[in-house]
Coordinates of C-alpha atoms and ligand atoms in Angstrom, one line a residue:
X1 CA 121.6 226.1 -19.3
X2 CA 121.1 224.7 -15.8
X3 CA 117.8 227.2 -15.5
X4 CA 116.7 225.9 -18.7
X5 CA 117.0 222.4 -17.1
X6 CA 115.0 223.4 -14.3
X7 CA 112.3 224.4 -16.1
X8 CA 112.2 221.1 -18.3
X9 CA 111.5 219.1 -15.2
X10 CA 109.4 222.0 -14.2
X11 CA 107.3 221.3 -17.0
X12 CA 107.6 217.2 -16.2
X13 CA 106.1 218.0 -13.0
X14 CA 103.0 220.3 -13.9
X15 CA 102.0 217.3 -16.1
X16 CA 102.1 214.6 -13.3
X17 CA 99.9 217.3 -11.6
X18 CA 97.3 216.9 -14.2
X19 CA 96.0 213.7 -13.0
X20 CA 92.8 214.6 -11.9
X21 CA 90.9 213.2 -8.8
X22 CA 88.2 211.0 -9.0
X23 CA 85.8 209.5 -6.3
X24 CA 87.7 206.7 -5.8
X25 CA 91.1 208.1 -6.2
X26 CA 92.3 207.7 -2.5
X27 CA 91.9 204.4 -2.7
X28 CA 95.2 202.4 -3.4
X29 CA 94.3 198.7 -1.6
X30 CA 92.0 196.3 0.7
X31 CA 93.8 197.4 3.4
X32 CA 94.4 194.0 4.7
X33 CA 97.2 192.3 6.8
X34 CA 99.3 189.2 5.5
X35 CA 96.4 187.5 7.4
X36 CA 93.9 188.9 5.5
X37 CA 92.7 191.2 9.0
X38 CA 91.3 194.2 7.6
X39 CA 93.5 197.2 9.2
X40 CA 90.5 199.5 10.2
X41 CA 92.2 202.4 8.2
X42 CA 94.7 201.2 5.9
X43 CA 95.7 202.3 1.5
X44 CA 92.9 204.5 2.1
X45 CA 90.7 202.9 3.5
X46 CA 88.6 202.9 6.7
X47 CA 86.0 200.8 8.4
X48 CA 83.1 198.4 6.4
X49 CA 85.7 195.9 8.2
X50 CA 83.8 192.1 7.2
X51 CA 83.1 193.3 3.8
X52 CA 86.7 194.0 3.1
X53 CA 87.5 190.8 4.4
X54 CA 85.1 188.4 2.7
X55 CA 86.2 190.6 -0.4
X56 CA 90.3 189.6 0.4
X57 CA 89.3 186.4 0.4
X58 CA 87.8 186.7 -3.5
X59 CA 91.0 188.1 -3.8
X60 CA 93.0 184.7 -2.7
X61 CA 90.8 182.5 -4.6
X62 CA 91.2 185.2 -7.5
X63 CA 95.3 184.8 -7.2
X64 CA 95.3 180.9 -6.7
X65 CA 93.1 181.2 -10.3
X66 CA 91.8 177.4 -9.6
X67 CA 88.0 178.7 -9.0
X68 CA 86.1 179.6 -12.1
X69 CA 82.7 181.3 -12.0
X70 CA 82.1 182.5 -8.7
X71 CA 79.9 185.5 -8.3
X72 CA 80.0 187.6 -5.4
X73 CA 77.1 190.2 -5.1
X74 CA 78.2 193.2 -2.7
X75 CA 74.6 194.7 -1.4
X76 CA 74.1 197.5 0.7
X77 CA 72.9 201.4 0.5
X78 CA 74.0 204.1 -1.4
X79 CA 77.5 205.4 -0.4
X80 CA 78.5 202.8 1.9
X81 CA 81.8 201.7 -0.1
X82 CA 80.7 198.9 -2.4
X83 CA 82.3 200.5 -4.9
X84 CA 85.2 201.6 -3.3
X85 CA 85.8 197.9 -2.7
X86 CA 85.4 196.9 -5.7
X87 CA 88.0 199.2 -6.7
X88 CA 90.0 198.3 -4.3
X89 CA 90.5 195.1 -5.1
X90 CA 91.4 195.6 -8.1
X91 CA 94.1 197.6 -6.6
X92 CA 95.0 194.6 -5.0
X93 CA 94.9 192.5 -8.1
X94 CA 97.5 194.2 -9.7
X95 CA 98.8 194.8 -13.5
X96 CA 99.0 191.1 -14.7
X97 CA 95.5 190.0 -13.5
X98 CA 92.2 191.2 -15.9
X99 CA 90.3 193.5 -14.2
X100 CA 87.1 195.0 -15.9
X101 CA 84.5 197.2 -14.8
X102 CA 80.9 197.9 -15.7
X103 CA 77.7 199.1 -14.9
X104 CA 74.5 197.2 -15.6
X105 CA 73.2 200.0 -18.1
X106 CA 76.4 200.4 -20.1
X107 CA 75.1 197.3 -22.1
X108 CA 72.0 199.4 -23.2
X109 CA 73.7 202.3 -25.1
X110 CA 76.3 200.0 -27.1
X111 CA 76.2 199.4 -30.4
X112 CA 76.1 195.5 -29.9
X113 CA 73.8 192.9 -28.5
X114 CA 73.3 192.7 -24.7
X115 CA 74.4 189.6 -24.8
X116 CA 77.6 190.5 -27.3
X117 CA 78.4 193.1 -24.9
X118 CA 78.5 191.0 -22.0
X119 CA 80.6 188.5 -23.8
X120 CA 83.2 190.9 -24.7
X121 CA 83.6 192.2 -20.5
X122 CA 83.7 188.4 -19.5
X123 CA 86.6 187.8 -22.2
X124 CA 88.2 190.9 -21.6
X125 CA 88.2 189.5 -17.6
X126 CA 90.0 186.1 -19.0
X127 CA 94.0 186.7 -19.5
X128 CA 96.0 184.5 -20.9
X129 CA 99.9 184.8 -20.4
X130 CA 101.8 183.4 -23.4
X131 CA 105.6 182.2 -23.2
X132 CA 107.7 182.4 -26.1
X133 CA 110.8 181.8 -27.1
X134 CA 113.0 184.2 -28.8
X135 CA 116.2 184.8 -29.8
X136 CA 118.8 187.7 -28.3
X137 CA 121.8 189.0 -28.5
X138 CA 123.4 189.6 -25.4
X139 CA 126.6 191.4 -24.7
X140 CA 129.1 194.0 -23.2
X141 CA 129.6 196.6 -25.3
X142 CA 133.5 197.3 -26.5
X143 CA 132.8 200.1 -29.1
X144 CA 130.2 202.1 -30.7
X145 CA 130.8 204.0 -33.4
X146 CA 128.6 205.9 -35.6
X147 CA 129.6 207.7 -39.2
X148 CA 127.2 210.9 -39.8
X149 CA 127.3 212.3 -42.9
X150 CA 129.1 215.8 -42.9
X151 CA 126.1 217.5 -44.2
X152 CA 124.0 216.5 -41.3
X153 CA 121.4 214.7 -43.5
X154 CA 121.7 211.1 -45.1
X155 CA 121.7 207.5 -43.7
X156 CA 123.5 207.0 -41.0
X157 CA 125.9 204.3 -40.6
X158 CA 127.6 202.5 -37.9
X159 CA 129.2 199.1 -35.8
X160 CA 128.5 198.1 -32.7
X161 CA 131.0 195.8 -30.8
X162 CA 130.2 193.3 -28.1
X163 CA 131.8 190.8 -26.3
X164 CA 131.4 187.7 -24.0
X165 CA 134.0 186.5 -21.5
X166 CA 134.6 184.5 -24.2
X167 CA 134.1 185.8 -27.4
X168 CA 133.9 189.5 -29.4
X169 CA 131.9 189.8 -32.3
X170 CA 131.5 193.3 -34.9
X171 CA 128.3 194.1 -35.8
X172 CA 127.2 196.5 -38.8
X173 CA 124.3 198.8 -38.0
X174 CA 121.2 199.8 -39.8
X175 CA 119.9 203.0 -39.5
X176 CA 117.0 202.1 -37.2
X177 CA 119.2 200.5 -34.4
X178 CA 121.6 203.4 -34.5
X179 CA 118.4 205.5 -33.5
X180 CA 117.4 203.4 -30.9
X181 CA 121.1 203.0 -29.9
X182 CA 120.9 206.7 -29.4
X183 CA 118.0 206.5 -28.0
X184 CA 119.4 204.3 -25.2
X185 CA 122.0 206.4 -24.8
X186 CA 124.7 203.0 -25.0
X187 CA 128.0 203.7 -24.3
X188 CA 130.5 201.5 -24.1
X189 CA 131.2 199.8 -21.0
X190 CA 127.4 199.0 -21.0
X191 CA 126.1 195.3 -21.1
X192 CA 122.9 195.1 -23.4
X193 CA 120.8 192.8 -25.0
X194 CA 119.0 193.2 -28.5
X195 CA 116.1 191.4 -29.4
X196 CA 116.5 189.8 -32.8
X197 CA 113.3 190.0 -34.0
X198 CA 112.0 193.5 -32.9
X199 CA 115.5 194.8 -32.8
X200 CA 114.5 195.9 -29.3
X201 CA 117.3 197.4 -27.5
X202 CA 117.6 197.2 -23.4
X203 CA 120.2 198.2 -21.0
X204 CA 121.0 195.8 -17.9
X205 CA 124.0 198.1 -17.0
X206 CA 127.1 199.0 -16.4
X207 CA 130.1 196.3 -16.2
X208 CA 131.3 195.5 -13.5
X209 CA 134.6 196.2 -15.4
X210 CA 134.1 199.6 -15.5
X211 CA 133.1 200.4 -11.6
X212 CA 136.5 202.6 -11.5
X213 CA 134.2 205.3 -13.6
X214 CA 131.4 204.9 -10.7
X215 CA 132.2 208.4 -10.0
X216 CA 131.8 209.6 -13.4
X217 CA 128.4 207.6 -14.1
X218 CA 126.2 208.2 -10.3
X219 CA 124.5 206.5 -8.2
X220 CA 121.7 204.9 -9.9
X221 CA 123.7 203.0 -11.7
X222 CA 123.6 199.0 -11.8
X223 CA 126.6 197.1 -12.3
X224 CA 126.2 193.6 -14.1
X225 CA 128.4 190.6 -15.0
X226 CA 129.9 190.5 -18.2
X227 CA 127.7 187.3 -19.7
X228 CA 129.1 184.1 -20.4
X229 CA 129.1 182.0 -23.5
X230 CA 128.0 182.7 -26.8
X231 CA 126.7 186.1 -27.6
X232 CA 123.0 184.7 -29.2
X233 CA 120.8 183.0 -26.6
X234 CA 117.3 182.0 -26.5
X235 CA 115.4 183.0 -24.1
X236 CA 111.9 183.0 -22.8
X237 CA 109.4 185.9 -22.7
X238 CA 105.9 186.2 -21.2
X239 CA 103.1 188.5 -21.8
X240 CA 99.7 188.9 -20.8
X241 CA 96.7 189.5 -23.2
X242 CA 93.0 189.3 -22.5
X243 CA 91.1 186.9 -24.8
X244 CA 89.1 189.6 -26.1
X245 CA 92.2 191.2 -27.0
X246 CA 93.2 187.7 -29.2
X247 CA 89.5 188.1 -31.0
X248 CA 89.9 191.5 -32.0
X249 CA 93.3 190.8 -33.2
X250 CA 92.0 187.6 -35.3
X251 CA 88.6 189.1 -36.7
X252 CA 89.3 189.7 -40.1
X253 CA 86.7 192.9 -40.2
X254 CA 88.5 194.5 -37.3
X255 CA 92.5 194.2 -36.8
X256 CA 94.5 195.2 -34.1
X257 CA 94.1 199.0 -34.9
X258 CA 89.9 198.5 -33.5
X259 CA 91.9 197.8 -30.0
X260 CA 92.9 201.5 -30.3
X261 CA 90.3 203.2 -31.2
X262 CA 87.8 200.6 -29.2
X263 CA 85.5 200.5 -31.6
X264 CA 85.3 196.4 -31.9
X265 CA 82.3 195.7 -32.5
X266 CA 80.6 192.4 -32.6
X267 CA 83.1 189.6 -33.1
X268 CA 81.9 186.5 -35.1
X269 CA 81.2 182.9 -32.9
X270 CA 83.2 181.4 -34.9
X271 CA 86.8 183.4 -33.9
X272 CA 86.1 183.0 -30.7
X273 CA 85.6 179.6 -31.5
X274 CA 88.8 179.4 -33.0
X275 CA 90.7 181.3 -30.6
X276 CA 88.8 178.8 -27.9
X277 CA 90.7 176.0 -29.0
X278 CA 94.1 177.7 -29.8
X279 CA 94.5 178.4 -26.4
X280 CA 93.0 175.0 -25.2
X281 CA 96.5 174.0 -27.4
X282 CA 98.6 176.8 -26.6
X283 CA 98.0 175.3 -23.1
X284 CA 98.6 171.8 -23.9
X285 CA 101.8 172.5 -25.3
X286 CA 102.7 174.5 -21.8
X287 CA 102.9 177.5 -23.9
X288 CA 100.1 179.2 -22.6
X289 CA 98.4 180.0 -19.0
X290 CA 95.0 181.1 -17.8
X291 CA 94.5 183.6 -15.7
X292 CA 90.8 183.9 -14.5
X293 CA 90.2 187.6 -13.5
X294 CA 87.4 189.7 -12.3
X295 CA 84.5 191.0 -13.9
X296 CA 82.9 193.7 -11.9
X297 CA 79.3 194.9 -13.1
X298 CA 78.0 197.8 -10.6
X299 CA 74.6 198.5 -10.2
X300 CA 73.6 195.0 -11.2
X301 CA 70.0 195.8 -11.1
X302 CA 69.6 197.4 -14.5
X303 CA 70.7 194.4 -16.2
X304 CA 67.3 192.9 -17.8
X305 CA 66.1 189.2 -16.9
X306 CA 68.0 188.2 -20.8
X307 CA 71.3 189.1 -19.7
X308 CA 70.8 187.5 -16.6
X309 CA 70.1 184.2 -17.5
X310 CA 72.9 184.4 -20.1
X311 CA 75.4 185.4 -16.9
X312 CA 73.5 181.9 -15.2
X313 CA 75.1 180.1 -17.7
X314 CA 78.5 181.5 -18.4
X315 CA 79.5 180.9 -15.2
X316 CA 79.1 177.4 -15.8
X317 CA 82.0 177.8 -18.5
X318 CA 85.5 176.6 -17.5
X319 CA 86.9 179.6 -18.3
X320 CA 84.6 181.8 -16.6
X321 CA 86.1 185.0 -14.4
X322 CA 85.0 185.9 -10.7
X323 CA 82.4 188.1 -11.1
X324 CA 81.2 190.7 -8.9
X325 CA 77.9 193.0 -8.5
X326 CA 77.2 195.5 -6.1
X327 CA 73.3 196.6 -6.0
X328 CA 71.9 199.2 -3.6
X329 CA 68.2 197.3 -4.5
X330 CA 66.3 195.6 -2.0
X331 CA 63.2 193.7 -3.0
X332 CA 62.1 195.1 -6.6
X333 CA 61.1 194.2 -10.3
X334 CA 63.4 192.3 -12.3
X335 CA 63.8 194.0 -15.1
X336 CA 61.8 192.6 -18.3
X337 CA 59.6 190.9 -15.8
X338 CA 57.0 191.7 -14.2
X339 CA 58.2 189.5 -11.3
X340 CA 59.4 190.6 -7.7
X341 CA 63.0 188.9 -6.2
X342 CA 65.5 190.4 -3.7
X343 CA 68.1 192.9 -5.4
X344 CA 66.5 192.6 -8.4
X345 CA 67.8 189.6 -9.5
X346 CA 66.6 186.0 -10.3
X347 CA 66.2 183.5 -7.8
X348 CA 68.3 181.1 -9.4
X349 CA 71.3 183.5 -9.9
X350 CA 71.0 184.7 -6.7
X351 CA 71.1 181.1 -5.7
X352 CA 74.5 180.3 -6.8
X353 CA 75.8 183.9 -5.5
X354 CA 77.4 184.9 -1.8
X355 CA 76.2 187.9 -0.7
X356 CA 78.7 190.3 0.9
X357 CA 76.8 193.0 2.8
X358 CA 77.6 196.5 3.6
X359 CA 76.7 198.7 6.4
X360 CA 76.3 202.5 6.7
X361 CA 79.0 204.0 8.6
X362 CA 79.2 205.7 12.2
X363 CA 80.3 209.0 12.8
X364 CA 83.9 208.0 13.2
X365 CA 84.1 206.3 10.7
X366 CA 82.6 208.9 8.5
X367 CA 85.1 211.7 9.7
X368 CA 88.0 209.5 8.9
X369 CA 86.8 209.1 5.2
X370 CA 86.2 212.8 4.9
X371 CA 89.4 213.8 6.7
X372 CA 91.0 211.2 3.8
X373 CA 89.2 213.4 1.0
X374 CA 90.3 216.1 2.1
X375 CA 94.0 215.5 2.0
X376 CA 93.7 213.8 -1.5
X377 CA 91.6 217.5 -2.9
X378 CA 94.6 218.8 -1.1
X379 CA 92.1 221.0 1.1
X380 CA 92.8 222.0 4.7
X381 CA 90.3 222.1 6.7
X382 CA 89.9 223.0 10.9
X383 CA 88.7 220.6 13.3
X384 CA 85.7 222.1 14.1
X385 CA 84.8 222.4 10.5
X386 CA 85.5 218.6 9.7
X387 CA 83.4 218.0 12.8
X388 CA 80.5 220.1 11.0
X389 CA 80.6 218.5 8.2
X390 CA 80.3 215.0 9.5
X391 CA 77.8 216.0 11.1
X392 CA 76.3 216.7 8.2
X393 CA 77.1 213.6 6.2
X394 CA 75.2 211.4 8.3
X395 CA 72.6 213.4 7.8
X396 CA 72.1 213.6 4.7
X397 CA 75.0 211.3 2.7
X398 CA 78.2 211.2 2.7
X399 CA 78.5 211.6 -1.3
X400 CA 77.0 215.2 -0.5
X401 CA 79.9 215.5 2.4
X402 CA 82.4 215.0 -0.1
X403 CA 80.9 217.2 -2.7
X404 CA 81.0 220.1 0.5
X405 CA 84.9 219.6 0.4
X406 CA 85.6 221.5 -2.6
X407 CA 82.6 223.9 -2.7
X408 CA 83.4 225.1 0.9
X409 CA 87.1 224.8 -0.3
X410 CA 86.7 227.4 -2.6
X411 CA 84.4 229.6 -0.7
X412 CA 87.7 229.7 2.0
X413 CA 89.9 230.6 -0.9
X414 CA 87.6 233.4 -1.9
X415 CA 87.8 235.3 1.5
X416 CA 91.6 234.2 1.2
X417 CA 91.4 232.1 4.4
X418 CA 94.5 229.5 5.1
X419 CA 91.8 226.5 6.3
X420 CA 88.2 225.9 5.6
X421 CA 86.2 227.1 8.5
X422 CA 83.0 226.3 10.0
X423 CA 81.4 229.1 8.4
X424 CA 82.8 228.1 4.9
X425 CA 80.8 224.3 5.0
X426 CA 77.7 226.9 6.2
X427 CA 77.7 228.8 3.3
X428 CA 78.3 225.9 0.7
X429 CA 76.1 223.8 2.8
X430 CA 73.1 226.8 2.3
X431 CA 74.3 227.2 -1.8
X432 CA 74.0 223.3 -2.5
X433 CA 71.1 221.4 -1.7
X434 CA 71.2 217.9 -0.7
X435 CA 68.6 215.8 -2.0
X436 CA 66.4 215.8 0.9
X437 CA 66.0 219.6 0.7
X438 CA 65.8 219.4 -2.7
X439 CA 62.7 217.1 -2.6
X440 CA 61.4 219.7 0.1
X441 CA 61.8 222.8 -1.9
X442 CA 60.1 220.6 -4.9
X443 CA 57.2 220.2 -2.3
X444 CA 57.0 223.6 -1.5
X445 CA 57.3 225.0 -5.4
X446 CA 55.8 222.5 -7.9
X447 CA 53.1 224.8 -8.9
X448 CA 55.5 226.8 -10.5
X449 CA 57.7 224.4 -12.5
X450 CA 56.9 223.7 -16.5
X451 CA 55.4 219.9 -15.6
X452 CA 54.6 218.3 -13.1
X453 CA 53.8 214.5 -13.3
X454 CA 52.2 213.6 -10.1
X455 CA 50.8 215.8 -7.7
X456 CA 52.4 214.0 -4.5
X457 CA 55.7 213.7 -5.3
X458 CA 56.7 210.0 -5.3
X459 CA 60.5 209.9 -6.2
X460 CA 62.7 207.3 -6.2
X461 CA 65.3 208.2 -3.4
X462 CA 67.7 205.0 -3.6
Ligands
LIG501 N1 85.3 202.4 3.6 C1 85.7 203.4 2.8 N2 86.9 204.0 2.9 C2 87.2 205.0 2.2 N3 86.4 205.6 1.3 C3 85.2 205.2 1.2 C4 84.7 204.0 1.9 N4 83.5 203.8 1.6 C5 83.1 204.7 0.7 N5 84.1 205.5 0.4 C6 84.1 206.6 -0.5 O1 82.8 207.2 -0.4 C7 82.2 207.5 -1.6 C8 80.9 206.7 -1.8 O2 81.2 205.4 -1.8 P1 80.8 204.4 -3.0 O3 81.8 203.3 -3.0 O4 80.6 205.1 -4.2 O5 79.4 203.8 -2.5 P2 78.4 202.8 -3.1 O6 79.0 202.2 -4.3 O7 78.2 201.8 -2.0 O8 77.1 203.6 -3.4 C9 83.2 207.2 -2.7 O9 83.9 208.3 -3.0 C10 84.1 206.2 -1.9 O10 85.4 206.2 -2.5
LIG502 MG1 78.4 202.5 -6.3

């Protein structure tokens, strides 16, 4: 029984395992101080110290939700964190405040307008948090008691008995709350409430009453008052959704089920018209809130001079988010132009924009993040190796770096080594090209490959 136990949660755990790692996966914050000081190496994250900073403060402005339609454009080279910050704050943000991400050529391979597209990620950055009212029962249970059939199968009845400090009322049971009774495990003893019109069933815990059975119960558990007063109250619930999530719900063609299967589609001007000005009343009446969130669209460059000047002028709107863009670009085309502007981007965006810059990193700085990657790919790897492979990272990137972690880690593993080794990073770093060698070994070979467009090899290396 007890081994049998163990290997449940044995089972639990392998899943929690599962969750993979990602590039950005180390990253749990901004790092910052109450002051907003970015900590040089703090949630994960080390160095590119002014960026983080400018970017805590679009986090304040973000929280206080009085500033609509702010763009912040976060320009710098390849692999020097913009996106890490990016995600990063919306670490920061937390659950309750819109967060959505992008990248500028998503919008060419959906099955909408450009322009729909970026409608739908500035409403999905726009929560509203709705209060209602609604009715519950709330109680101290004095008795369950539940009638199976002998035969196993059958409806189940049941009643349920709670009490105030001031009254006790029976209740009969349908077969649905007996399940999520059960579900609950509710014992008496046990102070609940049940929500009237979902027949949603939550524990606040034990009675204070019943503290003599401490032993008996553990820990964990919470004791509670028994409540006051009448057993129905009213009481007030909030939740969150994104406007986008209030379209899709009211477009007739779609339903709630297209929020599932995220296939939404286009969604008519006129229910978002609609939905405009039920909130605009919702919030009137005080039964609604905004909250302006972030709208983060990386490699802002591919985005073409159309959806551009359609971003110009939603962020004139009232209830426009904060958005941010990060663009490795300096001075190029704009896309669907055959004009030149820094970063790619119009001159009269880029007017009404502050530009956050960031800068490549220095050697410390450099071993720091790999030394973080390589506790988060759960890869151990010697001194001299890690000093190696900085090395390397500056240069060539620090993207390739990364990717050396778990080629050399497996290389070690191979010659069943505790710790990756110097030689380890040598042999992955001779198996994997970076892209300078890459462009070299092109050089050296392009008489032999199927086609070959230009005889000097022009590449783009951004
Ligand atoms: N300051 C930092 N602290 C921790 N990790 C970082 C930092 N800057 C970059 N990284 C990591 O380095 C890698 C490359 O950075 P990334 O944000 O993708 O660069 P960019 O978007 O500027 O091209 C990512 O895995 C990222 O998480
Ligand atoms: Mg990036």
């Amino acid at each position: 029984m007890a081994s049998a136990a163990a290997a449940k949660i044995a089972e639990v755990r392998e899943t929690t395992r599962v969750e993979r790692i990602g590039a950005h996966s180390h990253i749990r914050g901004l790092g910052l101080d109450e002051s907003l000081e970015a900590r040089h190496v703090s949630q994960g994250m080390v160095g590119q110290v002014s960026a983080r900073r400018a970017i805590g403060i679009v986090l304040k402005m973000v929280r206080e939700g009085r500033i609509a339609g702010r763009a912040v454009l976060l320009a710098g080279q390849p692999g020097t964190g913009k996106t890490a910050i990016a995600t990063a704050l919306a670490a920061a943000l937390g659950q309750d405040t819109p967060f959505t991400s992008m990248a500028g050529s998503e919008i060419y391979s959906l099955e909408m307008s450009k322009t729909e597209a970026l409608t739908q990620a500035i409403r999905k950055s726009i929560g509203v948090r709705i209060k209602e009212e609604s009715e519950i029962i709330e109680g101290e249970v004095v008795e369950v008691q539940i009638e199976r059939p002998a035969t196993g199968v059958g409806t189940k009845v049941g009643k349920l008995i709670l009490k105030t400090t001031e009254m006790e009322t029976v209740y009969d049971l349908g077969g649905k709350m007996i399940d999520s009774l059960l579900k609950e495990k509710v014992q008496s003893g046990d102070v609940i409430t049940i929500d009237k019109a979902t027949g949603k069933i939550s524990r606040l815990g034990r009675s204070f009453a019943r503290a003599r059975d401490y032993d008996a119960t553990g820990q964990q558990t919470r004791f509670v008052q028994c409540p006051e007063g009448e057993l129905q109250k009213r009481k007030e619930v909030v939740h969150t959704v994104t406007l986008h999530e209030i379209d899709v719900i009211n477009s007739r063609t779609h339903g709630f089920l297209a929020l599932f299967s995220g296939d939404t589609g286009e969604i008519k001007p006129e229910v978002r018209e609609q939905i405009n000005g039920k909130v605009a009343e919702w919030r009137e009446e005080g039964k609604a809130e905004m909250i302006p969130g972030v709208l983060f669209i990386d490699e802002v460059h591919m985005l073409d001079i159309e959806c551009f000047s359609f971003l110009n002028r939603a962020l004139e709107n009232e209830m426009a988010p904060i958005v941010i863009m990060a663009t490795n670009r300096g001075i190029t085309r704009i896309r669907g132009t055959n004009y030149k502007s820094p970063h790619g981007i119009p001159l009269d965006l880029l007017d009404r924009m502050i530009i956050v810059p960031t800068a490549p990193y220095d050697e410390k700085e450099l071993r720091e993040i790999l030394s973080i990657r390589c506790e988060e790919e759960d890869c151990q790897m010697s001194d001299n190796a890690l000093t190696v492979l900085t090395r390397i990272s500056k240069e060539t990137s620090l993207r390739y770096g990364m990717q050396l972690i778990m080629t050399s880690s497996l290389i070690a593993r191979k010659r069943k080594a505790p710790e990756v080794d110097v030689e380890d990073i040598k042999r992955a770093y001779q198996l994997f090209f970076d892209e300078g060698r890459s462009v070299q070994f092109l050089k050296e070979y392009q008489q032999e490959f199927m086609f070959n467009e230009d005889d000097a090899i022009e590449m783009d290396t951004t």
